[in-house]
């Protein structure tokens, strides 16, 4: 879900968000939806284009978004409105937030600070903090070498922002697919008894030598006092992402470090 927002009325948010919605529909094969917090005069309401979202309760809004996320790849959220509690209540569920208007840079930074403070008291806020601080933060200006929060919208931005959102989606899709696959494998590995871990890994398709080495690594960690499942989970990324030689180097380095401590 991609949010476009400005604290000032009539700041071009709707024009921008609609242009991004249309760009994605024209240049990608993704299923794209559009939600406007306010009412639009020219656009007809349909299953994929909804406006007057402010007429729904917060619970109804979240239920609607949850349902739409199952049907559409990307949802564009036009939050063009003066500062309101209704808009702010939805901001924590967006995956990327665009603050429109270069003059609103200070506002965007202040919003960041307020949400960061509020996360101490409200766990629901934490996701947005991650987005604001991490790779999902919207940072763009006409000078691409000097990125800032907030920007002045021009029509040429539609292509840049559209490409950015599409890249985000592709990255997210690949990441989710890989993570889901790995999580399923990890759950299966945790069910394997420690004494036959290498055999269980081999049955799951892991090379036998690598499976045997991973087994030894887990046994070493367990001997040092780490719980079995925790050792499996901690070392799992090395099993999936490392070659046999890389895993062997890590195992030998750990043995060396332990031996050095005992000297």
Short mmCIF file of C-alpha atoms in Angstrom, two decimals:
data_model
loop_
_atom_site.label_atom_id
_atom_site.label_comp_id
_atom_site.label_asym_id
_atom_site.label_seq_id
_atom_site.Cartn_x
_atom_site.Cartn_y
_atom_site.Cartn_z
CA UNK A 1 0.00 0.00 0.00
CA UNK A 2 1.47 3.32 -1.14
CA UNK A 3 0.41 6.50 0.65
CA UNK A 4 0.54 10.03 -0.80
CA UNK A 5 0.05 12.79 1.73
CA UNK A 6 0.33 16.51 2.36
CA UNK A 7 -0.72 18.49 5.44
CA UNK A 8 -2.05 21.21 3.13
CA UNK A 9 -5.31 21.10 1.17
CA UNK A 10 -5.16 21.39 -2.65
CA UNK A 11 -1.47 20.54 -2.78
CA UNK A 12 -1.56 18.27 -5.84
CA UNK A 13 -1.65 14.97 -3.94
CA UNK A 14 -4.69 13.65 -5.81
CA UNK A 15 -3.27 14.60 -9.21
CA UNK A 16 0.01 12.91 -8.37
CA UNK A 17 -1.47 9.74 -6.87
CA UNK A 18 -3.91 9.33 -9.77
CA UNK A 19 -1.07 9.77 -12.28
CA UNK A 20 0.92 7.03 -10.51
CA UNK A 21 -2.13 4.74 -10.47
CA UNK A 22 -2.61 5.26 -14.22
CA UNK A 23 1.13 4.88 -14.92
CA UNK A 24 1.25 1.51 -13.14
CA UNK A 25 -1.84 0.27 -15.01
CA UNK A 26 -0.36 1.36 -18.34
CA UNK A 27 3.25 0.23 -17.89
CA UNK A 28 2.92 -2.96 -15.80
CA UNK A 29 0.76 -6.08 -15.76
CA UNK A 30 0.03 -5.70 -12.04
CA UNK A 31 -3.46 -5.42 -10.57
CA UNK A 32 -3.57 -1.87 -9.20
CA UNK A 33 -6.26 -0.23 -7.05
CA UNK A 34 -6.84 3.36 -5.96
CA UNK A 35 -8.33 4.66 -2.72
CA UNK A 36 -8.99 8.34 -2.00
CA UNK A 37 -9.67 9.50 1.54
CA UNK A 38 -11.81 12.35 0.19
CA UNK A 39 -14.38 12.48 -2.62
CA UNK A 40 -13.41 12.88 -6.28
CA UNK A 41 -15.51 14.75 -8.82
CA UNK A 42 -14.39 13.15 -12.10
CA UNK A 43 -13.60 9.53 -11.21
CA UNK A 44 -16.34 6.90 -11.05
CA UNK A 45 -16.34 4.49 -8.10
CA UNK A 46 -15.56 0.87 -9.03
CA UNK A 47 -14.06 -2.25 -7.44
CA UNK A 48 -10.57 -0.90 -8.08
CA UNK A 49 -11.16 2.84 -7.69
CA UNK A 50 -12.74 3.91 -4.42
CA UNK A 51 -13.18 7.40 -3.01
CA UNK A 52 -15.01 9.00 -0.12
CA UNK A 53 -13.05 6.62 2.13
CA UNK A 54 -13.45 9.05 5.03
CA UNK A 55 -17.15 8.10 5.20
CA UNK A 56 -16.19 4.67 6.56
CA UNK A 57 -15.19 4.01 10.16
CA UNK A 58 -11.53 3.20 10.85
CA UNK A 59 -12.44 -0.46 11.40
CA UNK A 60 -14.33 -0.57 8.08
CA UNK A 61 -11.42 1.11 6.31
CA UNK A 62 -8.92 -1.43 7.61
CA UNK A 63 -11.23 -4.34 6.75
CA UNK A 64 -11.67 -2.97 3.23
CA UNK A 65 -7.91 -2.57 2.76
CA UNK A 66 -7.24 -6.06 4.12
CA UNK A 67 -9.70 -7.51 1.60
CA UNK A 68 -8.27 -5.46 -1.29
CA UNK A 69 -4.71 -6.53 -0.49
CA UNK A 70 -5.74 -10.10 -1.28
CA UNK A 71 -7.07 -9.05 -4.68
CA UNK A 72 -4.62 -6.35 -5.85
CA UNK A 73 -0.83 -6.24 -6.12
CA UNK A 74 -0.56 -2.52 -5.30
CA UNK A 75 -2.98 -0.11 -3.65
CA UNK A 76 -2.44 3.64 -4.12
CA UNK A 77 -3.78 5.60 -1.13
CA UNK A 78 -4.60 9.26 -1.81
CA UNK A 79 -4.60 10.86 1.64
CA UNK A 80 -4.97 14.40 0.31
CA UNK A 81 -6.49 16.22 3.23
CA UNK A 82 -5.73 18.76 5.83
CA UNK A 83 -4.16 17.22 8.92
CA UNK A 84 -6.75 14.89 10.44
CA UNK A 85 -6.81 12.03 12.91
CA UNK A 86 -8.51 9.79 10.34
CA UNK A 87 -5.64 10.14 7.86
CA UNK A 88 -2.97 9.70 10.52
CA UNK A 89 -4.64 6.54 11.83
CA UNK A 90 -4.13 4.89 8.43
CA UNK A 91 -0.53 5.99 7.88
CA UNK A 92 0.97 3.15 9.99
CA UNK A 93 -0.33 0.54 7.53
CA UNK A 94 1.21 2.00 4.37
CA UNK A 95 4.39 0.43 2.99
CA UNK A 96 5.77 3.61 1.46
CA UNK A 97 4.83 7.17 2.37
CA UNK A 98 5.15 10.10 -0.06
CA UNK A 99 5.01 13.56 1.52
CA UNK A 100 4.16 16.01 -1.26
CA UNK A 101 5.58 19.52 -1.23
CA UNK A 102 9.21 20.50 -0.77
CA UNK A 103 8.02 23.06 1.78
CA UNK A 104 6.71 20.16 3.89
CA UNK A 105 10.13 18.64 4.47
CA UNK A 106 10.15 19.94 8.04
CA UNK A 107 6.65 18.56 8.57
CA UNK A 108 7.72 15.12 7.30
CA UNK A 109 10.70 15.08 9.64
CA UNK A 110 8.50 16.20 12.55
CA UNK A 111 5.96 13.50 11.70
CA UNK A 112 8.80 10.99 11.78
CA UNK A 113 9.90 12.24 15.22
CA UNK A 114 6.37 12.14 16.63
CA UNK A 115 5.76 8.60 15.40
CA UNK A 116 9.15 7.50 16.69
CA UNK A 117 8.18 8.86 20.12
CA UNK A 118 4.74 7.27 19.98
CA UNK A 119 6.16 3.83 19.22
CA UNK A 120 7.21 3.66 22.87
CA UNK A 121 3.52 3.59 23.85
CA UNK A 122 1.82 2.00 20.83
CA UNK A 123 3.22 -1.17 19.25
CA UNK A 124 1.15 -0.64 16.09
CA UNK A 125 3.39 2.31 15.19
CA UNK A 126 6.58 0.26 14.87
CA UNK A 127 5.99 -0.78 11.25
CA UNK A 128 5.86 2.79 10.03
CA UNK A 129 9.04 3.62 11.92
CA UNK A 130 10.75 0.83 10.02
CA UNK A 131 9.48 2.23 6.74
CA UNK A 132 10.51 5.78 7.56
CA UNK A 133 14.00 4.75 8.62
CA UNK A 134 14.61 1.92 6.18
CA UNK A 135 14.43 1.25 2.48
CA UNK A 136 10.70 1.98 2.29
CA UNK A 137 11.06 5.63 3.25
CA UNK A 138 10.01 8.00 0.50
CA UNK A 139 12.95 10.28 -0.21
CA UNK A 140 12.96 12.13 -3.50
CA UNK A 141 13.74 15.55 -4.90
CA UNK A 142 14.40 16.93 -8.37
CA UNK A 143 18.10 16.66 -7.57
CA UNK A 144 18.44 12.86 -7.36
CA UNK A 145 21.90 13.18 -5.81
CA UNK A 146 20.53 15.15 -2.87
CA UNK A 147 17.45 13.27 -1.74
CA UNK A 148 15.16 14.85 0.83
CA UNK A 149 11.82 14.02 2.39
CA UNK A 150 9.12 16.00 0.59
CA UNK A 151 9.14 17.24 -2.99
CA UNK A 152 7.36 19.51 -5.45
CA UNK A 153 5.28 17.41 -7.82
CA UNK A 154 5.80 17.79 -11.56
CA UNK A 155 4.41 15.47 -14.24
CA UNK A 156 7.85 14.16 -15.09
CA UNK A 157 7.99 12.69 -11.56
CA UNK A 158 5.28 10.16 -12.45
CA UNK A 159 7.70 7.96 -14.40
CA UNK A 160 10.40 8.07 -11.70
CA UNK A 161 7.97 7.35 -8.87
CA UNK A 162 6.14 4.70 -10.88
CA UNK A 163 9.44 2.93 -11.59
CA UNK A 164 10.38 3.20 -7.92
CA UNK A 165 7.10 1.65 -6.75
CA UNK A 166 7.28 -1.11 -9.35
CA UNK A 167 10.85 -1.96 -8.28
CA UNK A 168 9.67 -1.99 -4.67
CA UNK A 169 6.91 -4.43 -5.56
CA UNK A 170 9.19 -6.80 -7.47
CA UNK A 171 11.73 -6.78 -4.63
CA UNK A 172 8.97 -7.37 -2.07
CA UNK A 173 7.48 -10.21 -4.15
CA UNK A 174 10.78 -12.03 -4.53
CA UNK A 175 11.66 -11.51 -0.87
CA UNK A 176 8.30 -12.76 0.38
CA UNK A 177 8.40 -15.83 -1.86
CA UNK A 178 11.92 -16.72 -0.74
CA UNK A 179 11.17 -16.01 2.92
CA UNK A 180 7.98 -18.09 2.87
CA UNK A 181 9.82 -20.97 1.21
CA UNK A 182 12.67 -20.79 3.72
CA UNK A 183 10.30 -20.56 6.68
CA UNK A 184 8.59 -23.76 5.57
CA UNK A 185 11.96 -25.51 5.31
CA UNK A 186 13.02 -24.20 8.73
CA UNK A 187 9.81 -25.46 10.35
CA UNK A 188 10.46 -28.91 8.89
CA UNK A 189 14.09 -28.90 10.08
CA UNK A 190 13.05 -28.01 13.64
CA UNK A 191 10.90 -31.15 13.72
CA UNK A 192 13.92 -33.38 12.99
CA UNK A 193 15.38 -35.04 16.14
CA UNK A 194 18.93 -33.84 16.86
CA UNK A 195 20.47 -37.31 16.56
CA UNK A 196 19.29 -37.75 12.95
CA UNK A 197 19.52 -34.12 11.82
CA UNK A 198 21.94 -34.84 8.95
CA UNK A 199 19.70 -37.63 7.60
CA UNK A 200 16.62 -35.42 7.84
CA UNK A 201 18.39 -32.61 5.97
CA UNK A 202 19.48 -35.03 3.26
CA UNK A 203 15.87 -36.23 2.90
CA UNK A 204 14.88 -32.56 2.39
CA UNK A 205 17.31 -32.26 -0.51
CA UNK A 206 20.42 -30.84 1.19
CA UNK A 207 23.76 -32.18 -0.07
CA UNK A 208 24.88 -34.98 2.30
CA UNK A 209 28.30 -33.51 3.15
CA UNK A 210 26.77 -30.10 3.83
CA UNK A 211 24.00 -31.70 5.90
CA UNK A 212 26.58 -33.61 7.97
CA UNK A 213 28.65 -30.44 8.53
CA UNK A 214 25.56 -28.48 9.57
CA UNK A 215 24.69 -31.28 12.00
CA UNK A 216 28.15 -31.05 13.57
CA UNK A 217 27.81 -27.26 13.79
CA UNK A 218 24.47 -27.53 15.61
CA UNK A 219 25.89 -30.18 17.97
CA UNK A 220 28.80 -27.84 18.75
CA UNK A 221 26.44 -24.98 19.56
CA UNK A 222 24.27 -27.29 21.68
CA UNK A 223 27.37 -28.48 23.58
CA UNK A 224 28.13 -24.83 24.35
CA UNK A 225 24.70 -24.44 25.93
CA UNK A 226 22.57 -23.08 23.07
CA UNK A 227 19.13 -24.77 22.85
CA UNK A 228 18.79 -27.11 19.86
CA UNK A 229 16.00 -25.23 18.04
CA UNK A 230 17.73 -21.90 18.64
CA UNK A 231 21.00 -23.27 17.23
CA UNK A 232 19.18 -24.58 14.15
CA UNK A 233 17.43 -21.23 13.61
CA UNK A 234 20.60 -19.19 14.13
CA UNK A 235 22.67 -21.29 11.72
CA UNK A 236 19.89 -21.85 9.18
CA UNK A 237 20.76 -18.77 7.03
CA UNK A 238 24.29 -20.17 6.57
CA UNK A 239 22.84 -23.53 5.51
CA UNK A 240 20.66 -21.87 2.86
CA UNK A 241 22.90 -19.04 1.65
CA UNK A 242 26.46 -20.40 2.04
CA UNK A 243 28.43 -22.92 0.02
CA UNK A 244 29.93 -25.99 1.72
CA UNK A 245 33.35 -24.30 1.86
CA UNK A 246 31.91 -21.10 3.35
CA UNK A 247 30.04 -23.09 6.00
CA UNK A 248 33.20 -25.11 6.70
CA UNK A 249 35.23 -21.89 7.16
CA UNK A 250 32.68 -20.56 9.64
CA UNK A 251 32.67 -23.87 11.55
CA UNK A 252 36.48 -23.99 11.70
CA UNK A 253 36.68 -20.34 12.78
CA UNK A 254 34.27 -21.06 15.62
CA UNK A 255 36.28 -24.11 16.68
CA UNK A 256 39.45 -21.98 16.61
CA UNK A 257 37.82 -19.27 18.72
CA UNK A 258 36.67 -21.83 21.29
CA UNK A 259 40.12 -23.45 21.44
CA UNK A 260 41.72 -20.03 21.89
CA UNK A 261 39.45 -19.28 24.83
CA UNK A 262 40.50 -22.51 26.54
CA UNK A 263 44.23 -21.81 26.23
#
